[in-house]
Coordinates of C-alpha atoms in Angstrom, one line a residue:
Chain A
X14 CA -6.2 24.2 -224.2
X15 CA -9.7 23.6 -225.6
X16 CA -12.1 21.1 -224.2
X17 CA -15.8 20.9 -224.5
X18 CA -18.8 18.8 -223.7
X19 CA -17.5 17.6 -220.3
X20 CA -20.9 18.3 -218.8
X21 CA -24.4 17.7 -220.1
X22 CA -26.5 19.7 -217.6
X23 CA -29.8 18.3 -216.5
X24 CA -31.4 21.6 -215.9
X25 CA -31.0 25.1 -217.1
X26 CA -29.3 27.7 -215.0
X27 CA -30.3 31.1 -216.4
X28 CA -29.4 34.6 -215.2
X29 CA -32.9 35.0 -213.9
X30 CA -32.4 32.0 -211.5
X31 CA -31.4 32.6 -207.9
X32 CA -28.4 30.6 -207.1
X33 CA -27.3 29.7 -203.6
X34 CA -23.7 28.6 -203.0
X35 CA -22.3 26.7 -200.0
X36 CA -19.6 24.2 -199.2
X37 CA -15.9 24.2 -199.1
X38 CA -13.7 27.1 -200.1
X39 CA -13.9 26.3 -203.8
X40 CA -17.6 27.2 -203.7
X41 CA -16.6 30.9 -203.3
X42 CA -15.4 30.9 -206.9
X43 CA -18.9 30.0 -208.0
X44 CA -20.4 32.9 -206.1
X45 CA -18.0 35.4 -207.7
X46 CA -18.2 34.0 -211.2
X47 CA -22.0 34.0 -211.2
X48 CA -22.2 37.6 -209.8
X49 CA -19.5 38.7 -212.3
X50 CA -21.6 37.4 -215.2
X51 CA -24.8 39.0 -214.1
X52 CA -26.4 35.9 -212.6
X53 CA -28.5 36.2 -209.5
X54 CA -26.1 34.9 -206.8
X55 CA -28.4 34.9 -203.8
X56 CA -26.8 36.6 -200.8
X57 CA -29.3 35.7 -198.1
X58 CA -27.3 37.3 -195.3
X59 CA -25.8 40.5 -196.8
X60 CA -23.3 42.7 -195.1
X61 CA -24.7 45.8 -193.5
X62 CA -24.5 49.2 -195.2
X63 CA -21.2 51.0 -194.6
X64 CA -19.2 47.9 -193.8
X65 CA -16.1 48.1 -195.9
X66 CA -15.3 45.3 -198.4
X67 CA -12.3 44.3 -196.3
X68 CA -14.3 44.0 -193.1
X69 CA -17.1 42.2 -194.9
X70 CA -14.6 39.6 -196.1
X71 CA -13.0 39.4 -192.7
X72 CA -16.4 38.8 -191.1
X73 CA -17.4 36.3 -193.8
X74 CA -20.1 38.3 -195.4
X75 CA -20.6 37.7 -199.1
X76 CA -18.5 34.6 -199.2
X77 CA -21.3 32.1 -199.3
X78 CA -25.0 32.7 -199.4
X79 CA -25.1 32.7 -195.6
X80 CA -22.5 33.1 -192.9
X81 CA -21.8 29.5 -192.2
X82 CA -18.2 29.7 -193.3
X83 CA -16.9 26.7 -195.1
X84 CA -19.1 23.6 -194.9
X85 CA -16.6 20.9 -195.7
X86 CA -18.6 17.8 -195.1
X87 CA -21.9 16.3 -195.8
X88 CA -22.6 15.9 -192.1
X89 CA -22.0 19.6 -191.5
X90 CA -24.4 20.5 -194.3
X91 CA -26.9 18.1 -192.8
X92 CA -26.4 19.7 -189.3
X93 CA -26.9 23.2 -190.6
X94 CA -30.1 22.3 -192.6
X95 CA -31.5 20.2 -189.7
X96 CA -31.0 23.1 -187.3
X97 CA -32.4 25.6 -189.7
X98 CA -35.6 23.6 -190.3
X99 CA -36.1 22.3 -186.8
X100 CA -35.2 18.7 -187.5
X101 CA -32.5 18.7 -184.8
X102 CA -31.9 20.4 -181.5
X103 CA -29.4 23.2 -181.5
X104 CA -26.1 22.3 -179.8
X105 CA -25.4 24.0 -176.5
X106 CA -21.6 23.7 -176.8
X107 CA -19.7 27.0 -176.9
X108 CA -16.0 27.4 -176.9
X109 CA -14.7 30.1 -174.6
X110 CA -11.1 31.3 -174.8
X111 CA -9.6 34.4 -173.1
X112 CA -13.0 35.8 -172.5
X113 CA -14.2 35.4 -176.1
X114 CA -16.7 33.0 -177.4
X115 CA -16.4 30.8 -180.5
X116 CA -19.1 28.8 -182.3
X117 CA -18.0 25.2 -182.8
X118 CA -20.0 25.2 -186.0
X119 CA -18.1 28.1 -187.4
X120 CA -15.3 29.1 -185.1
X121 CA -13.7 31.5 -187.7
X122 CA -16.8 33.4 -188.5
X123 CA -16.0 36.4 -186.3
X124 CA -12.3 37.3 -186.0
X125 CA -11.5 37.3 -182.3
X126 CA -14.8 35.6 -181.4
X127 CA -18.0 36.9 -180.0
X128 CA -18.5 39.1 -176.9
X129 CA -20.7 36.6 -175.2
X130 CA -22.4 33.3 -175.6
X131 CA -25.7 35.1 -176.0
X132 CA -24.3 37.1 -178.9
X133 CA -23.0 33.9 -180.5
X134 CA -26.4 32.3 -180.2
X135 CA -28.2 35.4 -181.7
X136 CA -25.7 35.6 -184.5
X137 CA -26.1 31.9 -185.3
X138 CA -29.9 32.3 -185.2
X139 CA -29.6 35.0 -187.9
X140 CA -27.6 32.6 -190.0
X141 CA -30.1 29.9 -189.6
X142 CA -32.8 32.3 -190.7
X143 CA -30.7 33.2 -193.7
X144 CA -30.4 29.5 -194.6
X145 CA -34.2 29.2 -194.4
X146 CA -34.7 32.2 -196.6
X147 CA -32.1 30.9 -199.1
X148 CA -33.4 27.4 -199.3
X149 CA -37.1 28.3 -199.6
X150 CA -36.5 31.1 -202.1
X151 CA -33.7 29.9 -204.3
X152 CA -33.9 28.1 -207.7
X153 CA -30.5 26.4 -207.6
X154 CA -28.5 25.2 -204.6
X155 CA -24.8 24.6 -205.4
X156 CA -22.9 22.6 -202.8
X157 CA -19.2 21.9 -203.1
X158 CA -18.1 18.8 -201.2
X159 CA -14.7 19.2 -199.7
X160 CA -13.7 16.6 -197.0
X161 CA -14.4 13.3 -195.6
X162 CA -12.3 13.8 -192.4
X163 CA -13.8 15.5 -189.5
X164 CA -13.9 15.7 -185.7
X165 CA -17.0 14.9 -183.6
X166 CA -18.0 15.0 -180.0
X167 CA -18.2 11.5 -178.7
X168 CA -21.2 12.2 -176.4
X169 CA -23.3 14.5 -178.5
X170 CA -22.3 13.4 -182.0
X171 CA -21.9 17.1 -182.9
X172 CA -19.5 17.5 -185.8
X173 CA -17.2 20.4 -185.6
X174 CA -16.1 22.7 -188.4
X175 CA -12.5 22.1 -187.4
X176 CA -10.6 20.1 -184.8
X177 CA -11.1 21.6 -181.3
X178 CA -8.0 23.4 -180.2
X179 CA -7.1 24.5 -183.7
X180 CA -8.5 28.0 -183.7
X181 CA -10.4 27.9 -180.4
X182 CA -11.7 25.3 -177.9
X183 CA -9.6 22.7 -176.2
X184 CA -8.8 19.3 -177.6
X185 CA -9.9 16.4 -175.3
X186 CA -8.9 13.0 -176.5
X187 CA -11.6 11.5 -174.2
X188 CA -14.3 13.5 -175.8
X189 CA -13.2 14.3 -179.4
X190 CA -13.2 11.6 -182.0
X191 CA -11.5 11.7 -185.4
X192 CA -13.9 10.3 -188.1
X193 CA -13.1 9.6 -191.7
X194 CA -16.5 9.3 -193.2
X195 CA -17.1 6.5 -195.7
X196 CA -19.2 6.3 -198.8
X197 CA -22.3 4.9 -197.1
X198 CA -22.4 7.5 -194.3
X199 CA -21.8 10.5 -196.7
X200 CA -24.4 9.2 -199.1
X201 CA -26.9 8.9 -196.3
X202 CA -26.2 12.4 -195.0
X203 CA -26.5 13.8 -198.5
X204 CA -29.7 12.0 -199.1
X205 CA -31.1 13.6 -195.9
X206 CA -29.9 17.0 -197.1
X207 CA -31.6 16.5 -200.4
X208 CA -34.8 15.4 -198.7
X209 CA -34.8 18.5 -196.5
X210 CA -34.1 20.8 -199.4
X211 CA -36.9 19.4 -201.5
X212 CA -39.3 19.3 -198.6
X213 CA -38.8 23.0 -198.1
X214 CA -38.7 23.9 -201.8
X215 CA -40.3 21.5 -204.2
X216 CA -38.8 23.3 -207.2
X217 CA -35.2 23.4 -206.0
X218 CA -32.4 22.1 -208.2
X219 CA -29.2 20.9 -206.6
X220 CA -25.8 21.2 -208.3
X221 CA -23.0 19.2 -206.7
X222 CA -19.3 19.8 -207.2
X223 CA -16.2 18.3 -205.5
X224 CA -13.5 20.6 -204.5
X225 CA -10.3 20.0 -206.4
X226 CA -8.2 21.4 -203.6
X227 CA -6.1 18.6 -202.1
X228 CA -5.7 18.1 -198.4
X229 CA -2.9 20.0 -196.6
X230 CA -2.8 17.5 -193.8
X231 CA -4.6 14.4 -192.6
X232 CA -5.4 12.8 -189.3
X233 CA -5.9 9.4 -190.8
X234 CA -2.4 8.3 -190.4
X235 CA -2.0 7.8 -194.1
X236 CA 0.3 9.9 -196.3
X237 CA -1.6 13.0 -197.2
X238 CA -1.3 12.1 -200.9
X239 CA -3.2 8.8 -200.3
X240 CA -5.6 10.5 -197.9
X241 CA -6.4 13.1 -200.6
X242 CA -7.0 10.4 -203.2
X243 CA -9.2 8.4 -200.8
X244 CA -11.2 11.4 -199.7
X245 CA -11.8 12.9 -203.1
X246 CA -12.7 9.5 -204.6
X247 CA -15.4 8.9 -202.1
X248 CA -16.8 12.4 -202.5
X249 CA -16.7 12.1 -206.3
X250 CA -18.5 8.7 -206.0
X251 CA -21.2 10.1 -203.8
X252 CA -21.8 13.0 -206.1
X253 CA -22.0 10.7 -209.1
X254 CA -24.4 8.4 -207.3
X255 CA -26.7 11.2 -206.3
X256 CA -26.6 12.8 -209.7
X257 CA -27.4 9.5 -211.2
X258 CA -30.3 8.6 -208.9
X259 CA -31.9 11.9 -208.1
X260 CA -33.8 13.9 -210.7
X261 CA -33.3 17.3 -209.2
X262 CA -29.6 16.8 -208.5
X263 CA -26.7 17.2 -211.0
X264 CA -22.9 17.0 -210.8
X265 CA -20.7 19.6 -212.4
X266 CA -17.1 18.3 -213.1
X267 CA -15.0 21.2 -211.7
X268 CA -12.9 18.6 -209.9
X269 CA -12.0 16.8 -213.1
X270 CA -11.3 20.0 -215.0
X271 CA -8.7 21.1 -212.5
X272 CA -7.2 17.8 -211.5
X273 CA -7.3 15.6 -214.6
X274 CA -3.9 14.6 -216.0
X275 CA -4.9 15.9 -219.4
X276 CA -4.3 19.4 -218.0
X277 CA -1.0 18.5 -216.5
X278 CA -1.6 20.3 -213.2
X279 CA -1.5 23.6 -215.0
X280 CA -4.3 25.0 -212.9
X281 CA -2.5 24.6 -209.6
X282 CA -0.4 27.4 -208.0
X283 CA 3.3 26.6 -207.2
X284 CA 2.2 25.3 -203.8
X285 CA 0.4 22.5 -205.8
X286 CA -2.7 23.1 -203.7
X287 CA -4.3 26.4 -204.5
X288 CA -6.2 26.8 -207.7
X289 CA -5.0 29.7 -209.8
X290 CA -7.5 32.2 -211.2
X291 CA -7.0 30.9 -214.8
X292 CA -8.2 27.5 -213.5
X293 CA -11.2 29.0 -211.9
X294 CA -12.0 31.0 -215.1
X295 CA -11.5 27.8 -217.2
X296 CA -13.9 25.9 -214.9
X297 CA -16.5 28.6 -215.1
X298 CA -16.1 29.1 -218.9
X299 CA -16.9 25.4 -219.2
X300 CA -19.8 25.8 -216.9
X301 CA -21.4 28.5 -219.0
X302 CA -20.4 26.9 -222.4
X303 CA -22.0 23.6 -221.5
X304 CA -25.1 25.4 -220.3
X305 CA -25.2 27.2 -223.6
X306 CA -24.6 24.0 -225.6
X307 CA -27.5 22.2 -223.8
X308 CA -29.8 25.1 -223.6
X309 CA -29.0 27.2 -226.7
X310 CA -31.9 29.6 -226.0
X311 CA -30.1 30.9 -223.0
X312 CA -29.5 34.6 -223.6
X313 CA -25.8 35.3 -223.7
X314 CA -24.6 37.7 -221.1
X315 CA -21.4 39.6 -221.3
X316 CA -19.2 39.3 -218.4
X317 CA -19.5 42.4 -216.3
X318 CA -18.2 43.7 -213.1
X319 CA -20.0 42.7 -210.0
X320 CA -22.7 45.2 -209.2
X321 CA -21.5 47.6 -206.5
X322 CA -23.1 47.2 -203.2
X323 CA -25.4 50.2 -202.6
X324 CA -23.9 52.2 -199.7
X325 CA -27.2 53.8 -198.9
X326 CA -30.8 52.9 -198.7
X327 CA -33.5 54.3 -201.0
X328 CA -34.0 57.2 -198.6
X329 CA -30.8 58.6 -200.0
X330 CA -31.3 61.1 -202.7
X331 CA -31.0 60.7 -206.4
X332 CA -29.2 63.3 -208.5
X333 CA -32.3 65.4 -209.4
X334 CA -33.4 65.1 -205.8
X335 CA -30.0 66.4 -204.7
X336 CA -30.3 69.4 -207.1
X337 CA -33.7 70.1 -205.6
X338 CA -32.3 69.7 -202.1
X339 CA -29.6 72.2 -202.8
X340 CA -32.3 74.8 -203.6
X341 CA -34.1 73.9 -200.4
X342 CA -30.8 74.3 -198.4
X343 CA -30.4 77.8 -199.9
X344 CA -33.9 78.8 -199.1
X345 CA -33.6 77.7 -195.5
X346 CA -30.3 79.5 -195.1
X347 CA -31.6 82.7 -196.6
X348 CA -34.6 82.5 -194.5
X349 CA -32.5 82.2 -191.3
X350 CA -29.4 84.3 -192.1
X351 CA -30.4 87.0 -194.6
X352 CA -33.0 88.7 -192.5
Chain B
X21 CA -23.3 80.3 -165.1
X22 CA -20.7 81.3 -167.7
X23 CA -17.9 79.0 -168.5
X24 CA -14.9 79.9 -166.5
X25 CA -12.7 79.3 -169.6
X26 CA -14.2 80.9 -172.6
X27 CA -17.9 81.8 -173.4
X28 CA -17.5 81.6 -177.1
X29 CA -19.4 79.1 -179.1
X30 CA -19.0 78.4 -182.8
X31 CA -21.9 76.7 -184.4
X32 CA -20.5 75.0 -187.5
X33 CA -22.4 73.3 -190.3
X34 CA -24.4 73.4 -193.4
X35 CA -28.1 74.4 -194.0
X36 CA -29.0 72.6 -190.8
X37 CA -27.6 75.7 -189.1
X38 CA -30.9 77.5 -190.1
X39 CA -32.9 75.8 -187.4
X40 CA -30.6 77.0 -184.7
X41 CA -30.4 80.5 -186.2
X42 CA -34.2 80.7 -186.4
X43 CA -34.4 79.7 -182.7
X44 CA -32.4 82.7 -181.9
X45 CA -34.1 85.0 -184.4
X46 CA -37.5 83.9 -183.0
X47 CA -36.2 84.3 -179.4
X48 CA -37.1 80.8 -178.5
X49 CA -33.9 80.5 -176.5
X50 CA -31.8 83.0 -174.6
X51 CA -28.1 82.4 -174.9
X52 CA -27.3 84.9 -172.2
X53 CA -23.8 86.1 -172.4
X54 CA -22.6 83.3 -174.6
X55 CA -21.0 84.7 -177.7
X56 CA -22.4 82.6 -180.5
X57 CA -21.0 82.7 -184.0
X58 CA -22.2 80.7 -186.9
X59 CA -19.8 79.4 -189.5
X60 CA -20.3 77.2 -192.6
X61 CA -22.0 77.1 -195.9
X62 CA -25.1 75.5 -197.3
X63 CA -25.9 73.3 -200.3
X64 CA -23.1 72.2 -202.6
X65 CA -20.8 75.0 -201.3
X66 CA -20.5 73.1 -198.0
X67 CA -18.5 70.5 -199.9
X68 CA -16.1 73.3 -201.1
X69 CA -14.8 73.9 -197.5
X70 CA -11.6 72.0 -196.9
X71 CA -8.9 71.8 -194.3
X72 CA -6.0 74.1 -195.4
X73 CA -3.0 74.5 -193.2
X74 CA -5.1 73.3 -190.2
X75 CA -8.0 75.7 -190.9
X76 CA -11.3 75.0 -192.4
X77 CA -11.3 77.2 -195.5
X78 CA -13.7 77.8 -198.4
X79 CA -11.9 76.9 -201.6
X80 CA -14.1 78.6 -204.1
X81 CA -15.6 82.1 -204.5
X82 CA -19.1 80.6 -204.2
X83 CA -18.3 78.9 -200.9
X84 CA -16.7 82.1 -199.6
X85 CA -19.8 84.0 -200.4
X86 CA -22.0 81.5 -198.5
X87 CA -19.6 81.6 -195.5
X88 CA -19.9 85.4 -195.6
X89 CA -23.7 85.1 -195.6
X90 CA -23.7 82.8 -192.6
X91 CA -20.9 84.4 -190.5
X92 CA -21.8 87.9 -189.5
X93 CA -18.2 88.7 -188.4
X94 CA -16.4 88.3 -191.7
X95 CA -14.4 85.3 -190.4
X96 CA -13.0 83.7 -193.5
X97 CA -11.8 80.5 -192.0
X98 CA -11.7 78.8 -188.7
X99 CA -9.3 76.7 -186.7
X100 CA -9.4 74.5 -183.6
X101 CA -8.4 77.2 -181.2
X102 CA -10.5 80.0 -182.4
X103 CA -13.4 79.3 -179.9
X104 CA -13.9 77.8 -176.5
X105 CA -16.6 75.5 -177.8
X106 CA -17.8 74.1 -181.1
X107 CA -21.2 72.7 -181.9
X108 CA -21.2 70.9 -185.3
X109 CA -24.7 70.7 -186.7
X110 CA -25.7 68.5 -189.6
X111 CA -22.6 68.8 -191.7
X112 CA -23.6 65.8 -193.9
X113 CA -23.6 63.5 -190.9
X114 CA -27.1 62.2 -191.4
X115 CA -28.3 60.2 -188.4
X116 CA -31.0 58.5 -190.4
X117 CA -28.5 57.0 -192.8
X118 CA -27.0 55.0 -190.0
X119 CA -29.8 54.6 -187.5
X120 CA -32.7 53.7 -189.8
X121 CA -30.9 50.7 -191.3
X122 CA -29.8 49.6 -187.8
X123 CA -33.4 49.8 -186.5
X124 CA -34.7 48.2 -189.7
X125 CA -32.6 45.2 -189.0
X126 CA -34.5 44.6 -185.8
X127 CA -37.6 43.6 -187.6
X128 CA -35.7 41.0 -189.7
X129 CA -34.7 37.7 -188.1
X130 CA -31.6 37.8 -190.3
X131 CA -30.7 41.3 -189.1
X132 CA -28.7 40.6 -186.0
X133 CA -25.2 42.0 -186.0
X134 CA -22.4 41.4 -183.5
X135 CA -21.1 44.3 -181.6
X136 CA -17.8 44.1 -183.4
X137 CA -19.5 44.4 -186.8
X138 CA -21.7 47.3 -185.6
X139 CA -18.7 49.2 -184.4
X140 CA -16.9 48.7 -187.7
X141 CA -20.0 50.0 -189.5
X142 CA -20.3 52.9 -187.2
X143 CA -16.6 53.8 -187.4
X144 CA -16.7 53.8 -191.2
X145 CA -19.9 55.8 -191.3
X146 CA -18.4 58.4 -189.0
X147 CA -15.0 58.6 -190.6
X148 CA -16.6 58.8 -194.0
X149 CA -18.0 62.3 -193.1
X150 CA -15.6 65.2 -193.6
X151 CA -17.4 67.2 -190.9
X152 CA -16.9 64.5 -188.4
X153 CA -13.2 64.2 -189.3
X154 CA -13.0 68.0 -188.8
X155 CA -14.7 67.8 -185.4
X156 CA -12.4 65.0 -184.4
X157 CA -9.4 67.0 -185.4
X158 CA -10.6 70.1 -183.6
X159 CA -11.3 68.0 -180.5
X160 CA -7.9 66.3 -180.5
X161 CA -5.7 69.2 -181.6
X162 CA -7.3 72.2 -179.8
X163 CA -8.4 73.0 -176.3
X164 CA -12.0 73.4 -177.2
X165 CA -14.9 71.2 -176.3
X166 CA -16.5 69.8 -179.4
X167 CA -20.2 68.7 -179.6
X168 CA -21.8 67.2 -182.7
X169 CA -25.5 67.2 -183.5
X170 CA -26.0 65.0 -186.6
X171 CA -28.7 65.9 -189.1
X172 CA -32.0 64.7 -187.6
X173 CA -34.3 62.0 -188.9
X174 CA -36.3 62.7 -192.0
X175 CA -39.5 64.6 -191.8
X176 CA -42.7 62.6 -191.3
X177 CA -45.4 63.1 -193.9
X178 CA -42.8 64.3 -196.4
X179 CA -40.9 61.1 -197.0
X180 CA -42.7 58.8 -199.5
X181 CA -44.8 56.2 -197.6
X182 CA -43.4 53.5 -199.9
X183 CA -39.9 54.4 -198.6
X184 CA -41.2 54.4 -195.0
X185 CA -42.7 51.0 -195.5
X186 CA -39.4 49.6 -196.8
X187 CA -36.8 51.4 -194.8
X188 CA -38.3 52.5 -191.5
X189 CA -39.0 50.2 -188.6
X190 CA -42.1 52.0 -187.2
X191 CA -42.1 49.7 -184.2
X192 CA -38.7 50.8 -183.1
X193 CA -38.9 52.1 -179.5
X194 CA -37.0 54.7 -177.6
X195 CA -35.1 51.9 -176.0
X196 CA -34.1 50.5 -179.4
X197 CA -33.0 54.0 -180.6
X198 CA -31.1 54.4 -177.3
X199 CA -29.0 51.4 -177.9
X200 CA -27.9 52.8 -181.3
X201 CA -27.4 56.3 -180.0
X202 CA -25.4 55.0 -177.0
X203 CA -23.0 53.2 -179.3
X204 CA -22.6 56.2 -181.5
X205 CA -22.0 58.4 -178.4
X206 CA -19.4 55.9 -177.2
X207 CA -17.6 55.9 -180.6
X208 CA -17.6 59.7 -180.8
X209 CA -16.4 60.0 -177.2
X210 CA -13.4 57.9 -178.0
X211 CA -12.5 60.6 -180.6
X212 CA -13.1 63.4 -178.0
X213 CA -16.3 64.4 -179.7
X214 CA -19.6 64.7 -177.7
X215 CA -22.8 63.5 -179.4
X216 CA -26.0 65.5 -179.1
X217 CA -28.6 63.0 -180.0
X218 CA -32.0 63.9 -181.5
X219 CA -34.4 64.7 -178.7
X220 CA -36.9 61.8 -178.2
X221 CA -39.8 64.2 -178.0
X222 CA -39.3 65.0 -181.7
X223 CA -39.2 61.4 -182.9
X224 CA -42.2 59.6 -184.4
X225 CA -42.9 56.3 -186.2
X226 CA -39.7 54.7 -185.2
X227 CA -37.2 56.8 -187.0
X228 CA -38.8 60.0 -188.4
X229 CA -39.1 63.5 -187.1
X230 CA -42.5 64.9 -186.2
X231 CA -43.9 67.4 -188.7
X232 CA -44.2 69.9 -185.8
X233 CA -40.4 70.3 -185.9
X234 CA -40.0 70.5 -189.7
X235 CA -39.2 73.7 -191.4
X236 CA -41.9 75.8 -193.0
X237 CA -43.4 74.6 -196.2
X238 CA -41.6 71.3 -196.1
X239 CA -44.6 69.4 -197.7
X240 CA -45.0 72.0 -200.4
X241 CA -41.2 71.9 -201.0
X242 CA -40.9 68.1 -200.5
X243 CA -38.2 69.0 -198.1
X244 CA -37.4 65.8 -196.1
X245 CA -34.6 67.2 -194.0
X246 CA -34.8 70.8 -192.7
X247 CA -36.1 71.7 -189.3
X248 CA -37.6 74.8 -187.7
X249 CA -36.7 77.1 -184.8
X250 CA -38.5 74.9 -182.3
X251 CA -36.2 72.1 -183.1
X252 CA -33.2 74.3 -183.2
X253 CA -34.0 75.6 -179.8
X254 CA -34.0 72.1 -178.4
X255 CA -30.6 71.4 -179.9
X256 CA -29.1 74.6 -178.8
X257 CA -30.6 74.4 -175.4
X258 CA -29.2 70.9 -174.9
X259 CA -25.8 72.1 -176.1
X260 CA -25.7 75.1 -173.7
X261 CA -26.8 72.9 -170.8
X262 CA -24.1 70.3 -171.7
X263 CA -21.5 73.0 -171.9
X264 CA -22.8 74.7 -168.8
X265 CA -22.8 78.0 -170.6
X266 CA -26.2 79.1 -169.2

């Protein structure tokens, strides 16, 4: 099916621009698609050399521009930005389970948790530094809004990445509140986020998207179908409001491309929840096509495989250096053994 | 004191064997009654040595020729039980490739890695080296003790200063290096292999080797890796002490 002109981008996103991605799981597709087409997806917290691709994925390297894991809500994004730029005190809450330590802001970031609370804090500090680097150095900040439902600590107001007791921690009905954020609250949180982003980087451009992935479950008491509709409607409305009122923010309609009835649900997997690769490709094809249409001078880039991660630093030898090195090896050996 | 078991020591490796051999040639160390035998190959021929039927075997004529040059006894191949002790030297396990990036991360506030991640990186680095896999197999399948001295840090004043500025944390301390060496030692010990770390006295500028320990003419040859007999004597001396062979 062909469709065009869904999006009239406000600003150009060129291969030379650094692009940060964050948000719900659908944002990962943006990261991969940008890298695959030769764009500068900004990995501000890269995996260490020699870590296998499998381990990097398991430890959440290279998924988003920093190791926050999924940022499902506007409040979570606000929390991360506020902590990174010193606008809020870091939470002291740590979840301990079976001698392992879990970060309530990102409990799934390390499979099996951290060795100690100190390690957890140090690791989080690295991620906050990566957020600072990403925000201050990037050209484009892509944020995919995912959920309105969340769990918060009644006393501290801390919003958790997931309900305590799901992966770690212990649910306490006296302390943990379910919150289904409304339009006004999310809009306010997002405005704070935009303010922080622009205060740190006057040239930053923000591209908002809404995840098309429906809810699997809801704590709202509603049927999940209604809860999904409620949640996505609010997020879509907030994104539209911000794109309409903020010069440096835009909205890209990946949500509509995947979910609109005109496509008859063809981009959903048989579980009717996951988005199939063809859907992601279709979304990204539209993204680049609409950029080309609005900014025709944009140099076309052929899709290419993601650049391989260098396995060694620059101190490793090039081919001519290796050849030269082989001669040196021989000289050393002859000097020692052929006496 | 000689080992009660077997005083034979095979020193296995690539061109980094030269420093050890020079130490003996120059009589910088007295091995006493220890029967030392070198085995290996240098340059690209080292990559042409493979495990064949449980024995490390040169698989090309060129590699066989290099083994013949290095091994004075005409030993064409070696297995896990041929010697009482093995000292692996260099063998493409380059300590700077692992340690320099780890130390470099210390100067970056984004550089922190959890222990779990560090161990995964370390394990992959070790297991990606054929010599290390050989050492592990010898340690686990034979009765011999197996020591491993990875190739040392690159030579100071030979490495390009632009590379040093980018990739070497010159402020790294002995304590910083100790943490990384300790983890490496622990990982190797789990495989039955004993690590011989680079002597601290030879280290300079965070993660380089002092020029005093570099092979002759390294500046002229732009040789960033090879070491001299003084360095070789330190390594062999530590090995003999560890093995209680002297």
